[in-house]
Amino acid sequence: MTSPVPPAPPAAERLDRFMARAAAAYYAARDPFGAAGDFTTAPEISQAFGECLGLWAAVTWALMGRPDPVLLVELGPGRGTLMADALRAAAEVAQPFRRAVRVHLVEASPRLRAAQRARLGDAVAAWHDDPAALPPGPALLLANEFLDALPVRQFVRRGAAWRERWVADGAFLELPPGEDAPPLPPEAPEGAVLEVNEAARALAAALGARLAAQGGAALILDYGPAEGGFGDSLQAVRAHARADPLAEPGSADLTAHVDFAALAAAARAAGAAVHGPLPQGVFLQRLGLASRAAMLAAARPAQAAAQLSAAHRLMAPEGMGRLFKALCLCHPGLPAPPGFETA
């Protein structure tokens, strides 16, 4: 039985609420992507990444029975780079799929919406603040480095009890968990940290229910362990360097590792089939990213070294290939989508 939360000191916020407020301020005020920003995501590293995901969507659409129209949705589309590359690849080699696609973007930041509109123009049917606002129908959803930015709660083991982390004056404050706390393990080592991303689990459950009822698939690429466990993964990045996650909220990118096992369990409980997680390097290799990068290198000799280096960064275990994972949620009647056939 948990204890009621005592009155919090002035200006204290539970960690997940602090993260949500900081993220909203951060993305509303800046374009964080690329060398001039705070971090670089896979679509900005190599155009082959978005092209391969576009063709993944086209093949998965064929496995779905080629519904027309079909929603092609991206959660957190950044500058629109991934979607632009995906649509270009589809137009070149999968024209029936491109004609059937209705692009919907889930993006709350007006600043980033403007960047997406500039890049994609009339290709976008609509923008939405939340995935729940998407229109009904069969859908293919892409979420690259989206869930890691969703806020987490953290619980710390102190003696025979758990405490929950709040934030006050740029430091952690530990309070007894409230009645709304998730189930917590009865045993844990002293000082163990348990992270729970309620927003990510709720999203996985909602997507699982939608896909089970209306058809389609969701491809999630993000970083974190295949199996959950104890650990504090909260981090902040500013100008491509580590920063204090509790200082100056809204000035740095706050993230935490994605619990892929928890996502899979939530989606299955909602009726979806789940494939993976696979290491991103394995998944991209199966999609042919290395071959596509080699083609780009041959076509542009002056950029050959950069193209091959980018592919290596995305797939190599010492780069993004091992820490990053690929997870697919889909209708239970759908065959294994590309890349997951033998997973």
Coordinates of C-alpha atoms in Angstrom, one line a residue:
M1 CA 0.0 0.0 0.0
T2 CA 1.6 3.3 -1.1
S3 CA 1.4 6.5 1.0
P4 CA -0.3 9.6 -0.2
V5 CA 2.1 12.2 -1.6
P6 CA 2.8 14.8 1.0
P7 CA 2.5 18.5 0.0
A8 CA 5.4 19.2 -2.3
P9 CA 7.7 22.1 -1.6
P10 CA 7.0 25.2 -3.7
A11 CA 8.2 25.0 -7.3
A12 CA 8.7 21.2 -7.1
E13 CA 7.6 19.1 -10.1
R14 CA 7.4 15.4 -10.5
L15 CA 10.1 14.4 -13.0
D16 CA 7.8 13.4 -15.9
R17 CA 6.0 16.7 -15.6
F18 CA 9.3 18.6 -15.5
M19 CA 10.4 16.7 -18.6
A20 CA 7.2 17.4 -20.5
R21 CA 7.3 21.1 -19.7
A22 CA 11.0 21.3 -20.7
A23 CA 10.4 19.5 -24.0
A24 CA 7.5 21.7 -25.0
A25 CA 9.6 24.8 -24.4
Y26 CA 12.6 23.3 -26.1
Y27 CA 10.9 22.3 -29.4
A28 CA 8.8 25.4 -29.6
A29 CA 11.9 27.7 -29.5
R30 CA 14.4 26.0 -31.8
D31 CA 15.4 23.8 -34.7
P32 CA 17.6 21.3 -32.8
F33 CA 18.8 19.2 -35.7
G34 CA 22.1 19.0 -37.5
A35 CA 25.6 20.3 -37.0
A36 CA 24.3 23.8 -36.1
G37 CA 21.8 22.4 -33.6
D38 CA 22.1 20.1 -30.6
F39 CA 22.0 16.6 -32.1
T40 CA 21.8 14.7 -35.4
T41 CA 19.2 12.0 -36.2
A42 CA 19.5 9.2 -38.7
P43 CA 17.6 10.9 -41.5
E44 CA 20.0 13.8 -41.3
I45 CA 23.0 11.4 -41.4
S46 CA 22.1 9.7 -44.6
Q47 CA 19.3 10.0 -47.2
A48 CA 19.5 6.2 -47.6
F49 CA 17.8 5.8 -44.2
G50 CA 14.6 7.6 -45.2
E51 CA 14.6 5.9 -48.6
C52 CA 14.9 2.5 -47.1
L53 CA 12.0 3.3 -44.7
G54 CA 9.9 4.5 -47.5
L55 CA 10.4 1.3 -49.4
W56 CA 9.8 -0.7 -46.2
A57 CA 6.4 1.1 -46.0
A58 CA 5.7 0.3 -49.7
V59 CA 6.4 -3.5 -49.3
T60 CA 4.4 -3.6 -46.0
W61 CA 1.5 -1.9 -47.8
A62 CA 1.5 -4.7 -50.4
L63 CA 1.4 -7.2 -47.6
M64 CA -1.7 -5.4 -46.3
G65 CA -3.5 -6.0 -49.5
R66 CA -2.7 -2.6 -51.1
P67 CA -5.4 -0.5 -49.4
D68 CA -6.2 2.8 -51.3
P69 CA -6.1 5.2 -49.6
V70 CA -3.6 4.4 -46.8
L71 CA -2.3 6.8 -44.2
L72 CA 1.4 7.3 -44.1
V73 CA 2.1 8.8 -40.7
E74 CA 5.3 10.1 -39.0
L75 CA 5.4 10.8 -35.3
G76 CA 7.9 13.6 -34.6
P77 CA 8.9 14.3 -38.2
G78 CA 11.7 16.9 -37.4
R79 CA 12.5 19.0 -40.5
G80 CA 10.6 16.5 -42.7
T81 CA 13.8 15.0 -44.0
L82 CA 12.8 11.4 -43.5
M83 CA 9.4 11.8 -45.1
A84 CA 10.8 13.7 -48.1
D85 CA 13.3 10.9 -48.7
A86 CA 10.7 8.2 -48.2
L87 CA 8.2 9.8 -50.6
R88 CA 11.0 10.3 -53.2
A89 CA 12.0 6.7 -53.1
A90 CA 8.3 5.5 -53.3
A91 CA 7.7 7.8 -56.3
E92 CA 10.7 6.3 -58.1
V93 CA 10.1 2.6 -57.6
A94 CA 6.6 2.1 -56.0
Q95 CA 4.3 4.5 -57.8
P96 CA 1.0 2.7 -56.9
F97 CA 1.9 3.0 -53.2
R98 CA 2.8 6.7 -53.6
R99 CA -0.5 7.4 -55.3
A100 CA -2.4 5.6 -52.5
V101 CA -0.6 7.5 -49.7
R102 CA -2.1 10.3 -47.6
V103 CA 0.6 11.8 -45.5
H104 CA -0.2 12.8 -41.9
L105 CA 2.4 14.3 -39.6
V106 CA 2.1 14.4 -35.8
E107 CA 3.9 17.5 -34.7
A108 CA 3.0 20.0 -31.9
S109 CA 5.8 22.5 -32.6
P110 CA 4.7 25.4 -34.8
R111 CA 8.3 26.1 -35.6
L112 CA 9.0 22.5 -36.8
R113 CA 5.6 22.4 -38.7
A114 CA 6.8 25.4 -40.7
A115 CA 10.0 23.6 -41.6
Q116 CA 8.0 20.5 -42.6
R117 CA 5.7 22.6 -44.7
A118 CA 8.6 24.2 -46.5
R119 CA 10.1 20.9 -47.3
L120 CA 7.0 18.8 -48.1
G121 CA 4.5 21.3 -49.3
D122 CA 1.2 19.9 -50.6
A123 CA 2.4 16.3 -50.0
V124 CA 1.1 16.6 -46.4
A125 CA -2.6 16.1 -46.0
A126 CA -2.8 17.3 -42.4
W127 CA -0.8 18.0 -39.2
H128 CA -2.0 16.8 -35.8
D129 CA -0.9 17.6 -32.3
D130 CA -1.6 14.0 -31.1
P131 CA -1.8 10.6 -32.6
A132 CA -5.3 10.2 -31.2
A133 CA -6.4 12.9 -33.7
L134 CA -5.4 10.9 -36.8
P135 CA -8.4 10.0 -39.1
P136 CA -9.5 6.3 -39.1
G137 CA -8.3 3.8 -41.7
P138 CA -5.4 1.5 -42.4
A139 CA -2.1 3.2 -41.6
L140 CA 1.6 2.9 -41.8
L141 CA 3.3 4.8 -39.0
L142 CA 7.0 5.7 -38.7
A143 CA 8.5 6.9 -35.4
N144 CA 12.2 7.6 -35.4
E145 CA 13.7 8.9 -32.2
F146 CA 10.3 10.0 -31.0
L147 CA 9.6 7.9 -27.9
D148 CA 12.9 8.7 -26.2
A149 CA 11.7 12.3 -25.8
L150 CA 8.5 11.2 -23.9
P151 CA 8.7 11.9 -20.2
V152 CA 9.6 9.2 -17.7
R153 CA 9.0 8.8 -14.0
Q154 CA 11.9 7.6 -11.8
F155 CA 11.7 5.6 -8.6
V156 CA 14.7 5.1 -6.3
R157 CA 15.1 2.3 -3.8
R158 CA 15.9 3.6 -0.3
G159 CA 16.1 0.9 2.3
A160 CA 13.0 -1.2 2.3
A161 CA 10.9 1.4 0.3
W162 CA 10.7 3.2 -3.0
R163 CA 10.9 6.9 -3.4
E164 CA 9.9 9.0 -6.4
R165 CA 12.1 11.7 -7.9
W166 CA 10.8 15.2 -8.2
V167 CA 12.7 18.3 -9.3
A168 CA 13.2 21.4 -7.2
D169 CA 15.7 24.2 -7.7
G170 CA 17.7 22.2 -10.3
A171 CA 18.1 19.1 -8.1
F172 CA 16.3 15.9 -7.4
L173 CA 13.9 15.7 -4.5
E174 CA 12.8 12.2 -3.3
L175 CA 9.2 11.8 -2.0
P176 CA 7.1 8.7 -1.2
P177 CA 5.3 7.4 -4.3
G178 CA 1.6 8.5 -4.6
E179 CA -1.4 6.3 -5.1
D180 CA -1.0 6.7 -8.9
A181 CA 2.4 5.1 -8.9
P182 CA 2.7 2.0 -11.2
P183 CA 3.4 -1.4 -9.7
L184 CA 7.0 -1.4 -8.2
P185 CA 9.1 -4.5 -7.6
P186 CA 9.0 -5.6 -4.0
E187 CA 12.8 -6.2 -4.0
A188 CA 15.6 -4.1 -5.4
P189 CA 19.2 -3.2 -4.6
E190 CA 19.8 -0.1 -2.5
G191 CA 19.9 2.9 -4.8
A192 CA 18.4 1.1 -7.8
V193 CA 16.6 3.4 -10.2
L194 CA 13.5 2.2 -12.0
E195 CA 12.3 4.3 -15.0
V196 CA 8.6 4.1 -16.1
N197 CA 7.5 5.8 -19.3
E198 CA 3.7 5.9 -18.9
A199 CA 3.3 8.0 -22.0
A200 CA 5.2 5.6 -24.2
R201 CA 3.3 2.6 -22.9
A202 CA 0.0 4.4 -23.4
L203 CA 1.0 5.3 -27.0
A204 CA 2.0 1.6 -27.7
A205 CA -1.4 0.4 -26.4
A206 CA -3.3 3.0 -28.4
L207 CA -1.4 2.1 -31.6
G208 CA -1.8 -1.6 -30.9
A209 CA -5.5 -1.2 -30.6
R210 CA -5.8 0.9 -33.7
L211 CA -3.7 -1.4 -35.8
A212 CA -5.6 -4.5 -34.6
A213 CA -8.9 -2.9 -35.5
Q214 CA -8.1 -1.0 -38.6
G215 CA -5.0 -2.6 -40.1
G216 CA -1.5 -1.5 -40.8
A217 CA 1.9 -1.4 -39.1
A218 CA 4.0 0.9 -36.9
L219 CA 7.8 1.0 -37.2
I220 CA 9.6 2.3 -34.1
L221 CA 13.3 3.1 -34.2
D222 CA 14.9 4.4 -31.1
Y223 CA 17.6 3.7 -28.5
G224 CA 17.4 1.5 -25.4
P225 CA 17.7 -2.0 -24.2
A226 CA 15.7 -4.9 -25.6
E227 CA 14.8 -5.9 -22.1
G228 CA 14.0 -3.5 -19.3
G229 CA 15.8 -3.4 -16.0
F230 CA 17.1 -0.9 -13.4
G231 CA 19.1 2.1 -14.4
D232 CA 19.1 5.9 -14.7
S233 CA 19.2 6.8 -18.4
L234 CA 18.0 10.4 -18.2
Q235 CA 20.3 12.7 -20.2
A236 CA 20.5 16.1 -21.8
V237 CA 22.3 17.2 -24.9
R238 CA 23.2 20.7 -25.9
A239 CA 25.4 21.6 -28.9
H240 CA 26.3 17.9 -29.3
A241 CA 27.6 17.6 -25.8
R242 CA 26.2 16.3 -22.5
A243 CA 24.5 18.8 -20.3
D244 CA 22.8 18.9 -16.9
P245 CA 19.3 17.6 -17.4
L246 CA 17.9 19.5 -14.5
A247 CA 19.4 22.9 -15.3
E248 CA 17.7 25.6 -17.5
P249 CA 14.7 23.5 -18.6
G250 CA 13.9 24.1 -22.2
S251 CA 17.5 24.8 -23.2
A252 CA 18.6 21.3 -23.9
D253 CA 17.2 18.1 -25.4
L254 CA 16.0 15.7 -22.6
T255 CA 15.7 12.0 -23.4
A256 CA 15.7 8.6 -21.7
H257 CA 16.1 5.1 -23.0
V258 CA 13.1 3.4 -24.5
D259 CA 11.8 0.3 -22.7
F260 CA 11.1 -1.9 -25.7
A261 CA 9.9 -4.8 -23.7
A262 CA 7.3 -2.6 -22.0
L263 CA 6.1 -1.2 -25.4
A264 CA 5.8 -4.7 -26.8
A265 CA 3.8 -5.9 -23.8
A266 CA 1.4 -3.0 -24.0
A267 CA 0.8 -3.4 -27.8
R268 CA 0.2 -7.2 -27.5
A269 CA -2.2 -6.6 -24.6
A270 CA -4.1 -4.3 -27.0
G271 CA -4.4 -6.9 -29.7
A272 CA -1.5 -6.2 -32.0
A273 CA 1.2 -8.5 -33.2
V274 CA 4.8 -7.5 -32.4
H275 CA 8.0 -8.2 -34.2
G276 CA 11.4 -7.4 -32.7
P277 CA 13.1 -5.6 -31.3
L278 CA 16.1 -6.0 -33.6
P279 CA 19.3 -4.1 -33.4
Q280 CA 19.0 -1.2 -35.9
G281 CA 22.1 -2.3 -37.7
V282 CA 20.7 -5.8 -38.4
F283 CA 17.4 -4.2 -39.5
L284 CA 18.9 -1.7 -41.9
Q285 CA 21.3 -4.3 -43.3
R286 CA 18.3 -6.5 -44.1
L287 CA 16.6 -3.5 -45.8
G288 CA 19.6 -3.0 -48.1
L289 CA 20.9 0.3 -46.7
A290 CA 24.5 -0.7 -47.3
S291 CA 23.8 -1.4 -50.9
R292 CA 21.9 1.9 -51.3
A293 CA 24.7 3.8 -49.7
A294 CA 27.2 2.1 -52.1
M295 CA 25.0 3.2 -55.1
L296 CA 24.9 6.8 -53.8
A297 CA 28.7 6.7 -53.4
A298 CA 29.2 5.4 -56.9
A299 CA 26.9 8.1 -58.3
R300 CA 28.6 10.9 -56.4
P301 CA 32.3 10.2 -56.2
A302 CA 33.1 13.4 -54.5
Q303 CA 30.8 12.4 -51.6
A304 CA 31.6 8.7 -51.6
A305 CA 33.5 8.7 -48.4
A306 CA 30.8 10.6 -46.6
Q307 CA 28.1 8.3 -47.9
L308 CA 29.9 5.2 -46.8
S309 CA 30.8 6.7 -43.4
A310 CA 27.2 7.6 -42.8
A311 CA 26.0 4.1 -43.5
H312 CA 28.7 2.7 -41.2
R313 CA 27.6 5.1 -38.4
L314 CA 23.9 3.9 -38.7
M315 CA 24.7 0.2 -38.8
A316 CA 27.9 -0.5 -37.0
P317 CA 27.7 -1.9 -33.4
E318 CA 30.1 0.7 -32.2
G319 CA 27.9 3.4 -33.8
M320 CA 24.1 3.4 -33.7
G321 CA 23.7 -0.2 -34.9
R322 CA 23.5 -1.9 -31.5
L323 CA 22.1 0.6 -29.0
F324 CA 19.3 1.6 -31.4
K325 CA 16.5 -0.9 -32.0
A326 CA 13.7 -1.5 -34.5
L327 CA 10.3 -2.7 -33.3
C328 CA 7.2 -3.3 -35.4
L329 CA 3.6 -3.3 -34.1
C330 CA 1.0 -4.5 -36.7
H331 CA -2.3 -6.2 -37.4
P332 CA -2.2 -9.8 -36.1
G333 CA -3.1 -11.1 -39.6
L334 CA -0.2 -9.3 -41.3
P335 CA 2.8 -11.4 -42.4
A336 CA 6.2 -10.4 -40.9
P337 CA 7.1 -7.1 -42.5
P338 CA 10.4 -6.5 -44.3
G339 CA 13.4 -6.9 -42.0
F340 CA 11.6 -8.9 -39.4
E341 CA 11.0 -12.1 -41.4
T342 CA 13.5 -14.2 -39.4
A343 CA 13.4 -12.2 -36.2

